[in-house]
Coordinates of C-alpha atoms and ligand atoms in Angstrom, one line a residue:
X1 CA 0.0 0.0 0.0
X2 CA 1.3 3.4 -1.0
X3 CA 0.5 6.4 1.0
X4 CA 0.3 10.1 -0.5
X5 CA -0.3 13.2 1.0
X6 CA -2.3 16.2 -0.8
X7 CA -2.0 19.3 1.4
X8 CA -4.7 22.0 0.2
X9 CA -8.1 21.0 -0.2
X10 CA -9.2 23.4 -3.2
X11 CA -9.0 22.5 -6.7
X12 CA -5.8 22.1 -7.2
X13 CA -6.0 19.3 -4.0
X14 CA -9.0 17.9 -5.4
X15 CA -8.1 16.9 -8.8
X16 CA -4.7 15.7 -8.0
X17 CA -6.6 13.2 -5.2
X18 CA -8.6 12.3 -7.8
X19 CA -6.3 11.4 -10.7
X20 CA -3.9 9.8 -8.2
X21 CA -6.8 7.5 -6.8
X22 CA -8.0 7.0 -10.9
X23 CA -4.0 5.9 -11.4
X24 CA -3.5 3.9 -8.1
X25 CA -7.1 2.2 -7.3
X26 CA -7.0 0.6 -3.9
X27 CA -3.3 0.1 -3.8
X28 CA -2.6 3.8 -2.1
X29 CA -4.5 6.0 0.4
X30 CA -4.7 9.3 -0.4
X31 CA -5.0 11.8 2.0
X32 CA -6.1 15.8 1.6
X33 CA -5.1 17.8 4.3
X34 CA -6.3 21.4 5.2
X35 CA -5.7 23.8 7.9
X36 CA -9.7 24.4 7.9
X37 CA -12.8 21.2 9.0
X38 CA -14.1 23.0 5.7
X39 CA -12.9 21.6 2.1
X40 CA -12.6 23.6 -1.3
X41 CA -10.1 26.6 -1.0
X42 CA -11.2 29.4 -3.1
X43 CA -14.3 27.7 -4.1
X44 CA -15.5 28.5 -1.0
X45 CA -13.8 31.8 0.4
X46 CA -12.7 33.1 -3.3
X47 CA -15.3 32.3 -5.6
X48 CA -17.8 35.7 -5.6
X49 CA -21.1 34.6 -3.9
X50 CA -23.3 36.1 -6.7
X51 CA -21.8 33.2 -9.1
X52 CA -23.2 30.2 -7.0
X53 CA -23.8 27.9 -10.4
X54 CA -19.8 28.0 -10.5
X55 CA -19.9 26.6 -6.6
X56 CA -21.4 23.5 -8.0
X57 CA -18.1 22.1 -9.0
X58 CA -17.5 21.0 -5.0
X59 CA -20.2 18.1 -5.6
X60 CA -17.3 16.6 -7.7
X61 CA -14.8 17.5 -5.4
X62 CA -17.5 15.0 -2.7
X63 CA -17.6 12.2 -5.0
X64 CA -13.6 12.1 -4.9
X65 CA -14.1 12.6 -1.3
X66 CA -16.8 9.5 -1.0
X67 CA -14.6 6.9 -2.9
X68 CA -12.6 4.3 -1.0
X69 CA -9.1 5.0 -0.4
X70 CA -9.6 9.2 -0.6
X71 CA -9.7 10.9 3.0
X72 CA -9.8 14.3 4.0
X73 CA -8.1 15.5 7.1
X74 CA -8.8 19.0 8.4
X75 CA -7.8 21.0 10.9
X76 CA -4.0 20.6 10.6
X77 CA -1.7 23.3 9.1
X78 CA 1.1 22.0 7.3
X79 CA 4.4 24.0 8.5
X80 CA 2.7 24.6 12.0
X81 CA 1.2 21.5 13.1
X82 CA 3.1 19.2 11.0
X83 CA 6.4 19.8 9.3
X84 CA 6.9 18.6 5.6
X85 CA 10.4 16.9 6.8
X86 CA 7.6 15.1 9.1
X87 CA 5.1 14.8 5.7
X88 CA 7.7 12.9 3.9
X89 CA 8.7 10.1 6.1
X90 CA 4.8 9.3 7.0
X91 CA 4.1 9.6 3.1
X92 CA 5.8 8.0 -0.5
X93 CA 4.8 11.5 -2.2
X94 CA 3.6 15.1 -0.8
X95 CA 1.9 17.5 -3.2
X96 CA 1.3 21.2 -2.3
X97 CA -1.8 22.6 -3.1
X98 CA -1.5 25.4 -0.8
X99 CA -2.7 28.3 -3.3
X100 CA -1.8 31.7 -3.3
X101 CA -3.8 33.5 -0.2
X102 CA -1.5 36.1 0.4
X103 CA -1.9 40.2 -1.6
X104 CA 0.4 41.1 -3.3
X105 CA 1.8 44.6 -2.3
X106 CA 1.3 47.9 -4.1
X107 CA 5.0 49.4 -3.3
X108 CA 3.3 52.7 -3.1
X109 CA 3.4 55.3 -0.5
X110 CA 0.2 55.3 1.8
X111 CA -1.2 51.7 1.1
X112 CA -0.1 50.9 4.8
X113 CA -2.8 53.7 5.9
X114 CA -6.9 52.4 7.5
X115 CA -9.0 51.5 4.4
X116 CA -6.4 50.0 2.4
X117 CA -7.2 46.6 1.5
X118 CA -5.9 43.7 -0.5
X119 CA -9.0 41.4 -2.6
X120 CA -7.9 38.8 -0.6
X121 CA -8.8 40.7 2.7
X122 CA -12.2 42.2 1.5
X123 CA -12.9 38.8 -0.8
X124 CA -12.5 36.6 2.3
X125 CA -14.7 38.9 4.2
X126 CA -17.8 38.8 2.3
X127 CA -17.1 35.0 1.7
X128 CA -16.8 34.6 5.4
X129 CA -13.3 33.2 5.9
X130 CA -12.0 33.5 9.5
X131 CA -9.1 35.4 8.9
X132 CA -11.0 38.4 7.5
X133 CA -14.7 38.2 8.7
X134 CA -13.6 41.2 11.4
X135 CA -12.3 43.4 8.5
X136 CA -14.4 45.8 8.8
X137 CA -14.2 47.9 5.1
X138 CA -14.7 51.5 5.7
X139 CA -17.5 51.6 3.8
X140 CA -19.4 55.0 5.0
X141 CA -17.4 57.1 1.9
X142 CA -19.7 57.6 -1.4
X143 CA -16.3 57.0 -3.7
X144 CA -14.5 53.4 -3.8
X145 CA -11.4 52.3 -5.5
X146 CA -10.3 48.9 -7.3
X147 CA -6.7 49.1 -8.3
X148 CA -6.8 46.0 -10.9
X149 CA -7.9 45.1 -14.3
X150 CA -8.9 41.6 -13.7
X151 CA -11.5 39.2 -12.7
X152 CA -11.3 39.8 -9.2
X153 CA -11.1 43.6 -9.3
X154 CA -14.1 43.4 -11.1
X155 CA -16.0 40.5 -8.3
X156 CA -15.1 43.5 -5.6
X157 CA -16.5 46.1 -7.9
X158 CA -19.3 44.4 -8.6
X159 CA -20.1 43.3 -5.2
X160 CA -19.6 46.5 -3.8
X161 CA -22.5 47.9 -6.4
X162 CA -25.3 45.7 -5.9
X163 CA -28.1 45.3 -4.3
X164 CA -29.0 43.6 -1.5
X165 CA -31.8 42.1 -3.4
X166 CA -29.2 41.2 -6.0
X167 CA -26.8 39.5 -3.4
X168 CA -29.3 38.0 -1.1
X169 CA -29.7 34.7 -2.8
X170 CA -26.2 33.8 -2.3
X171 CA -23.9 32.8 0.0
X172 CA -22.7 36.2 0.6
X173 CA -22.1 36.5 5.0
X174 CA -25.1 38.3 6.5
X175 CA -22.4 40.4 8.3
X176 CA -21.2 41.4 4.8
X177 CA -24.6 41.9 3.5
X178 CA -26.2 44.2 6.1
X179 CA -22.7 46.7 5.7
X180 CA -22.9 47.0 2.2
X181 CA -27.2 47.7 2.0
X182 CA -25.9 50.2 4.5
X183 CA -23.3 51.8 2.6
X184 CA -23.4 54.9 0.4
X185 CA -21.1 54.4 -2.2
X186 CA -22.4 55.8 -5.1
X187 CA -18.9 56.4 -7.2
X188 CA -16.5 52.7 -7.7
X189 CA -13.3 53.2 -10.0
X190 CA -11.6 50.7 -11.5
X191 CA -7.7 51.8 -12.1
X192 CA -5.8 50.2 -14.9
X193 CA -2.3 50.9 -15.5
X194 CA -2.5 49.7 -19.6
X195 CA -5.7 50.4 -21.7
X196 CA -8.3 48.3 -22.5
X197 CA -7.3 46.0 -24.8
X198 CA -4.8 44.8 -22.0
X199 CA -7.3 44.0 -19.2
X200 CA -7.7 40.5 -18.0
X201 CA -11.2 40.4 -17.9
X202 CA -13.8 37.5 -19.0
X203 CA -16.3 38.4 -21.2
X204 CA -18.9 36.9 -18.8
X205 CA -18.0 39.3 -16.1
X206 CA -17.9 41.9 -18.3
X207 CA -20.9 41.5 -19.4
X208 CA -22.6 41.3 -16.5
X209 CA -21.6 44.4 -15.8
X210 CA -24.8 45.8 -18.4
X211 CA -27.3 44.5 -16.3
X212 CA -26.4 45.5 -12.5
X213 CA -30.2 46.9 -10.9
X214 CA -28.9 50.3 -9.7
X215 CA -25.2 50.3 -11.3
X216 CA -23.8 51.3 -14.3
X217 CA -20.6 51.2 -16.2
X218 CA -18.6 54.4 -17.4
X219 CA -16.1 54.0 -20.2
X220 CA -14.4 57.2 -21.8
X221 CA -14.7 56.1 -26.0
X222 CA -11.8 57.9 -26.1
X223 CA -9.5 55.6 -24.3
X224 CA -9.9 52.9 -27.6
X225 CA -7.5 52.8 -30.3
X226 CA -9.1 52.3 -33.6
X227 CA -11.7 49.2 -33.9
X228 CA -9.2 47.2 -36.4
X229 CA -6.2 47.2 -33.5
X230 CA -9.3 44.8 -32.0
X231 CA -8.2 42.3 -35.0
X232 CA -5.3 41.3 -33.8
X233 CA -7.1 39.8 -30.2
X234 CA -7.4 36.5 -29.3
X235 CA -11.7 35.9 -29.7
X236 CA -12.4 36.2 -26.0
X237 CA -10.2 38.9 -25.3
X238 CA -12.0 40.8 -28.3
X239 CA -15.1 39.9 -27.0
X240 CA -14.1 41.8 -23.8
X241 CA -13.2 44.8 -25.0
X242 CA -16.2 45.1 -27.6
X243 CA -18.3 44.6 -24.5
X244 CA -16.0 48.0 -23.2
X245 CA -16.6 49.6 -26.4
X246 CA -19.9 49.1 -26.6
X247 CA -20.5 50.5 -22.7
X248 CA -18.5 53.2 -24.0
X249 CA -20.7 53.7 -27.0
X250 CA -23.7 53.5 -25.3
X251 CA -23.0 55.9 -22.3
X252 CA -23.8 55.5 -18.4
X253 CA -27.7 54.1 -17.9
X254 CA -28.6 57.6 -16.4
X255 CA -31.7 55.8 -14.2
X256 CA -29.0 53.8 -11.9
X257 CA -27.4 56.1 -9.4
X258 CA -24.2 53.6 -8.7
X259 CA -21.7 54.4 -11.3
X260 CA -18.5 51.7 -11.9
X261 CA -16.1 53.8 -13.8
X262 CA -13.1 52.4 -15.6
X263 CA -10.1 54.7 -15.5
X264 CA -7.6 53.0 -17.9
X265 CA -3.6 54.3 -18.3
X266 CA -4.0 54.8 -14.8
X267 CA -0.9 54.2 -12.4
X268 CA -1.9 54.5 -8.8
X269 CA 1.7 57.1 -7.3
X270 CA 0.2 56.9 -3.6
X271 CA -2.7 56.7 -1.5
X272 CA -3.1 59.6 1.2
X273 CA -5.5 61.0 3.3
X274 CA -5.8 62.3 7.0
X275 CA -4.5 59.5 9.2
X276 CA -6.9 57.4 6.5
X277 CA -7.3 56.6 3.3
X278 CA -9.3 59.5 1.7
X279 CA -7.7 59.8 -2.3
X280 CA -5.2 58.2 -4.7
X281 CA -2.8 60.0 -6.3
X282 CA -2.4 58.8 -10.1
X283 CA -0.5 58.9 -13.2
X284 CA -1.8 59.1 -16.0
X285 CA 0.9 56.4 -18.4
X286 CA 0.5 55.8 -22.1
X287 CA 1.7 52.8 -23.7
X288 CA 5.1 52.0 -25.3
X289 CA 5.6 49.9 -28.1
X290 CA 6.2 46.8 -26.6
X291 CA 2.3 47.5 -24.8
X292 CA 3.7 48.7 -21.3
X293 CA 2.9 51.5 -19.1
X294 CA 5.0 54.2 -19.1
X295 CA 4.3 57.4 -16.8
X296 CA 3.5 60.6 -18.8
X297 CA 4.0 62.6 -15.7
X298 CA 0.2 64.5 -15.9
X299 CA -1.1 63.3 -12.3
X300 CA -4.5 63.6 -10.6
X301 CA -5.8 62.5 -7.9
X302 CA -9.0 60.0 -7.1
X303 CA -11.4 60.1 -4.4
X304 CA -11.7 56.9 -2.3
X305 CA -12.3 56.2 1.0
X306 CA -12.0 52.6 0.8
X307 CA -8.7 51.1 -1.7
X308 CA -9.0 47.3 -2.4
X309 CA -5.9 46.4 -4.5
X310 CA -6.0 43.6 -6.2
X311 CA -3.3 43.2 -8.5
X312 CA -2.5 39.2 -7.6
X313 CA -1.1 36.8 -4.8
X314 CA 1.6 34.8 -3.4
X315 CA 2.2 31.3 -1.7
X316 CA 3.6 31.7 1.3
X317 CA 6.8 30.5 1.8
X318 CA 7.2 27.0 3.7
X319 CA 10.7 25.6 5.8
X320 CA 12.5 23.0 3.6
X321 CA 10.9 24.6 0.4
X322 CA 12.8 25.6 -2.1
X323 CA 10.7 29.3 -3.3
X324 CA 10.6 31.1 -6.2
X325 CA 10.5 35.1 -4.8
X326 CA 9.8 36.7 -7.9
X327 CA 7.1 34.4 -9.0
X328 CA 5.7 33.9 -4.9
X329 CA 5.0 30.4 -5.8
X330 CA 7.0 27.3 -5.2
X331 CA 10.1 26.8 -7.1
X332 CA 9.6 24.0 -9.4
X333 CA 9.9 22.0 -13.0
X334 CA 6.8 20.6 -14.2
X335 CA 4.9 20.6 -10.3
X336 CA 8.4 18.5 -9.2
X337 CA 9.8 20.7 -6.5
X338 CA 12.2 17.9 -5.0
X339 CA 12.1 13.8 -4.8
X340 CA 8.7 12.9 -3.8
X341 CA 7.9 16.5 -3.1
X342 CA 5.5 18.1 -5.5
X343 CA 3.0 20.8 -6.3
X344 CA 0.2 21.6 -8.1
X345 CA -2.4 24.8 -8.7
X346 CA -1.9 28.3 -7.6
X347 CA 0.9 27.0 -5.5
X348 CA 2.8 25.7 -9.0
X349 CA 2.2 28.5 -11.7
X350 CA 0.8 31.8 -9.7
X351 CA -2.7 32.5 -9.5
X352 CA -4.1 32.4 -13.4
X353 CA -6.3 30.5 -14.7
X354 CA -10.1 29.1 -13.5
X355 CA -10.8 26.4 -11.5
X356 CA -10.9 24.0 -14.7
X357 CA -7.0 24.9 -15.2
X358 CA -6.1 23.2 -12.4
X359 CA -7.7 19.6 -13.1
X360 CA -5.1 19.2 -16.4
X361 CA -2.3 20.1 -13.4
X362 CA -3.6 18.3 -11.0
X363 CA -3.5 15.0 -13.6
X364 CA 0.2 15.8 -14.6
X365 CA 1.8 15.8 -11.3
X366 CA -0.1 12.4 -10.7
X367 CA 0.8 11.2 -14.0
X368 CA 4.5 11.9 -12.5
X369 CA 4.0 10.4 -9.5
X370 CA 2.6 6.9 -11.2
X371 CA 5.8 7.3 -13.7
X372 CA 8.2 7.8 -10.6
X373 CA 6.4 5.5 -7.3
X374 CA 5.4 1.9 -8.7
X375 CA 2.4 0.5 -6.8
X376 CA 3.7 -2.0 -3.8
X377 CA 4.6 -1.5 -0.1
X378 CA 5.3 1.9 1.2
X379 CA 9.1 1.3 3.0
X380 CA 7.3 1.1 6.2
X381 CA 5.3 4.9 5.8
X382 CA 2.5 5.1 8.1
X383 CA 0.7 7.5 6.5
X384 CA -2.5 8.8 8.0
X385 CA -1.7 6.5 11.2
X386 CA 1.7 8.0 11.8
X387 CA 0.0 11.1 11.3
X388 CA -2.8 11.2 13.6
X389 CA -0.3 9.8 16.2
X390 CA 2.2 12.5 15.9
X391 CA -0.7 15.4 16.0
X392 CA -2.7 13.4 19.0
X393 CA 1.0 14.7 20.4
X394 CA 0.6 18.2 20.0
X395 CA -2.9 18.5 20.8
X396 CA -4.1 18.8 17.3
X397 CA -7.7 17.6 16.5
X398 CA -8.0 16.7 13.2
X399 CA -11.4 16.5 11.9
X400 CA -13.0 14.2 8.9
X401 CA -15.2 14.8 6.2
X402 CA -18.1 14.0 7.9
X403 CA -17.1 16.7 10.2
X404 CA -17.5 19.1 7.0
X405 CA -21.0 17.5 6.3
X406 CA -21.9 18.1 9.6
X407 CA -21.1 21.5 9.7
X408 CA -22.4 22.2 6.0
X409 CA -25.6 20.2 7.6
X410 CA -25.6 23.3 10.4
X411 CA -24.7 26.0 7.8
X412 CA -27.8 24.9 5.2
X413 CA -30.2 25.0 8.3
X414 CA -29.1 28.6 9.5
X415 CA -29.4 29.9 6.2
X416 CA -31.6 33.0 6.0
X417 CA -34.5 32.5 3.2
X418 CA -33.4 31.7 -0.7
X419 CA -29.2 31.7 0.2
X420 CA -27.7 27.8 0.2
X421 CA -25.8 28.5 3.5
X422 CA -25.0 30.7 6.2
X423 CA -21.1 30.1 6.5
X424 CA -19.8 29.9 10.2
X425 CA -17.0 32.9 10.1
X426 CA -14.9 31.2 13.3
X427 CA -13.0 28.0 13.4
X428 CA -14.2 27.9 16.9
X429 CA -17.5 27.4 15.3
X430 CA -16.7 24.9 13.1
X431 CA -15.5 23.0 15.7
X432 CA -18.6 23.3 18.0
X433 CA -20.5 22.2 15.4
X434 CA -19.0 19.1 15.6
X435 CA -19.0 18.4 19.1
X436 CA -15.4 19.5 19.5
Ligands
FAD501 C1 -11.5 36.2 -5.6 C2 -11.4 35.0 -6.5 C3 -12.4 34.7 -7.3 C4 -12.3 33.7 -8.2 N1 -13.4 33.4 -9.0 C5 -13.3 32.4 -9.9 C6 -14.4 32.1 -10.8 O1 -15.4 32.8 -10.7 N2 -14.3 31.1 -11.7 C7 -13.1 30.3 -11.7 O2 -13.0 29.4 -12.6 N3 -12.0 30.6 -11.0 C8 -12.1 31.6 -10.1 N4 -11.0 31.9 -9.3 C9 -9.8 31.1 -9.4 C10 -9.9 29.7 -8.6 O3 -10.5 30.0 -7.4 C11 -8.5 29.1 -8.5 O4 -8.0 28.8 -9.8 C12 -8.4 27.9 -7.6 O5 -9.1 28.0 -6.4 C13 -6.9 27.6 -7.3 O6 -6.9 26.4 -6.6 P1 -5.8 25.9 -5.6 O7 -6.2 24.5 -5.2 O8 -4.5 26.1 -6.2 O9 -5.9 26.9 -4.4 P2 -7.0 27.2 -3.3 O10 -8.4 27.1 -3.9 O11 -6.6 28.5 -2.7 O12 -6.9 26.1 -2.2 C14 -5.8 26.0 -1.3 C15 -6.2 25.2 -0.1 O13 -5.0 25.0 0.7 C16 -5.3 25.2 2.1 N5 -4.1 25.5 2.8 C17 -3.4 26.7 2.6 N6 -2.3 26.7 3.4 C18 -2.3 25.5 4.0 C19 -1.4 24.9 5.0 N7 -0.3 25.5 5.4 N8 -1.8 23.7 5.5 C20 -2.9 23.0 5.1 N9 -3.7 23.6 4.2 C21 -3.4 24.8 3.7 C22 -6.4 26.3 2.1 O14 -7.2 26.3 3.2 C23 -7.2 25.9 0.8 O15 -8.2 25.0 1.1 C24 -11.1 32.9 -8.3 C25 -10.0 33.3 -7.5 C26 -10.2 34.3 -6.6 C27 -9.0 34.7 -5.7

């Protein structure tokens, strides 16, 4: 019998568990560890709450859980609880699926100041993850900034302009909810270093953005070169930007008081303000021939007294890991970081891609694994055994997947009317709810 260990239960953790068990059958346990009782990773706590069809994806995630051989392990923090020195001599293989929770930093004077926030921060919070339910956006200002020209800048921006009959029927926290129905911003600008033919943006999103109740989008027509440099665009990326050009064609929906405005060639210099965040100083840039941002040195300044940047993410780094600081991901060929040490997701290339780019990653690294760890007896590895001895001696409780059911059980009953769940914000609660 083989043993593995998959640390990270999001995507990432889910599909590798799954390839390895398709490749192995009964002749290895897999294990998916997580530092929460709850499964899923960004699916949960990332994933905007207003997209729940996209949610859907965990009931495959439970099916790899269900099948013989797969078990989830929760409550354990690999690098805290557990070393992965420790990891390697309980299991044949380790994979990372850790993602990429940390925000990036702006580098910019000011961004240290109260209402600064990273996506990550203000994403967790309306998603309910512990670490940022107590975040507390300022959100009494009427003008809100996005610094960010991707999917997530856009999930905050969004968010932040709708309406609570809009957001309701989600999983969006009530604590979440109740602030923003509360709050009076009226102005949200999305900053963009490049133009909008460089954005990162889906044209779903986009498009969404046409039909918000009480928002609208602003796009100046004259930030768009002429409609033939669209030709050259890969077809999504075109479809993108003639969603842009058409919001700038159109104008603002003058009945919807909420306005999302898209300042392109826009390069945040600072962010001050009286002891708080209160304005963003900004450069206008133009682009150089190779498509970057170059300052033109014309500033101006922006009106926001609540900054979410959100211009990417990191992996943490982790002792015996060798780390790739420029790219704040593991350093590693292929998802092979070391013998037997491996890693997949947001944790392998950075955080791109959708949840579906991490299932072809996920089946590599297995794929590797199979290639490199022949099915027979594991050298004496205990695997979850050794494990659950070695935590049982530092008073870790790990919890079991139908721990999470229990819990998900508790959240589906609490839920107020129409929304799938009311998500417990405390590990404390997690554990109560199963009797811990
Ligand atoms: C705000 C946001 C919105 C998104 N929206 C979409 C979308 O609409 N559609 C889409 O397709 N994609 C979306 N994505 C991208 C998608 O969520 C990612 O591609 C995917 O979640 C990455 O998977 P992962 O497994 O690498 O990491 P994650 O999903 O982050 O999973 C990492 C897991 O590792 C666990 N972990 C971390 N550290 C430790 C540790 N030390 N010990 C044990 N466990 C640990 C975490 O608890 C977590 O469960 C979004 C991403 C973000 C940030």
């Amino acid at each position: 019998m083989r043993h593995f260990a998959v640390v990270g239960s999001g995507p990432g953790g889910f599909y590798t568990a799954e390839a390895l068990n398709k490749a192995y059958g009964e002749a290895a346990r897999i294990d998916i560890i997580d530092r929460y009782p709850v499964p899923y990773g960004l699916v949960r706590f990332g994933v905007a709450p207003d997209h729940q069809s996209l949610k859907a994806v965990s009931k495959r995630y439970d099916t790899t859980a269900d099948t013989a051989g797969v078990d989830f392990i929760g409550n354990v923090t690999v690098g805290r609880d557990v070393s992965i020195a420790e990891l390697l001599d309980l299991y044949d293989a380790v994979v990372l699926a850790i993602g990429a929770p940390h925000d990036r930093k702006l580098g910019i004077a000011g961004e240290d100041l109260p209402g600064v926030v990273g996506s990550a921060a203000f994403v967790g919070w309306y998603n309910g993850h512990p670490e940022f339910a107590h975040l507390h956006p300022p959100l009494g200002g009427t003008h809100a900034a996005v610094i960010g020209n991707g999917n997530v800048a856009l999930d905050c921006a969004r968010i932040l302009s709708k309406t609570r009959g809009e957001l309701q029927g989600g999983d969006i926290v009530n604590h979440a909810l109740d602030a923003l129905e509360a709050s009076p911003v009226r102005t949200v600008t999305i900053l963009g270093r490049r133009g909008p033919l460089q954005i990162s943006m889906t044209p779903k999103e986009l498009g969404e953005l046409g039909h918000i109740e009480a928002a609208t989008p602003v796009v100046d027509p004259a930030d768009f070169p002429d409609a033939e440099a669209d030709e050259a665009l890969e077809p999504g990326q075109r479809k993108s930007v003639s969603l842009l050009r058409d919001y700038a064609a159109n104008g603002p929906d003058p009945s919807k008081p909420t306005l999302m405005v898209f300042d392109f060639y826009a390069k945040p210099l600072a962010i001050e303000g009286d002891g708080k965040a209160e304005r963003i100083i900004v450069e206008r840039t133009r682009l150089d021939e190779n498509d970057r941002a170059v300052g033109t040195g014309e500033t101006y300044e922006v009106p926001a007294s609540l900054v979410i940047s959100s211009i990417g993410y990191s992996t943490p780094p982790m002792e015996g890991v060798p780390y790739d600081e420029r790219g704040g991901r593991f350093l590693n060929e292929n998802g092979k970081i070391a013998d037997r040490l491996y890693c997949v997701g947001w944790a392998r290339r950075g955080p791109t891609g959708t949840i579906g780019t991490n299932r072809p990653d996920g089946y590599e690294v297995a794929a590797q694994i199979e290639a490199a760890i022949a099915a027979g007896s594991s050298d004496g590895r205990k695997g979850a055994e050794g494990l659950k001895t070695l935590l049982s001696t530092r008073d870790v409780m790990p919890t079991d997947y139908d721990d999470w059911r229990k819990i998900e059980q508790t959240e589906t009953a609490n839920a107020r009317p129409g929304s799938p769940r009311e998500k417990f914000v405390r590990v404390e609660d997690w554990l109560k709810a199963v009797g811990r």
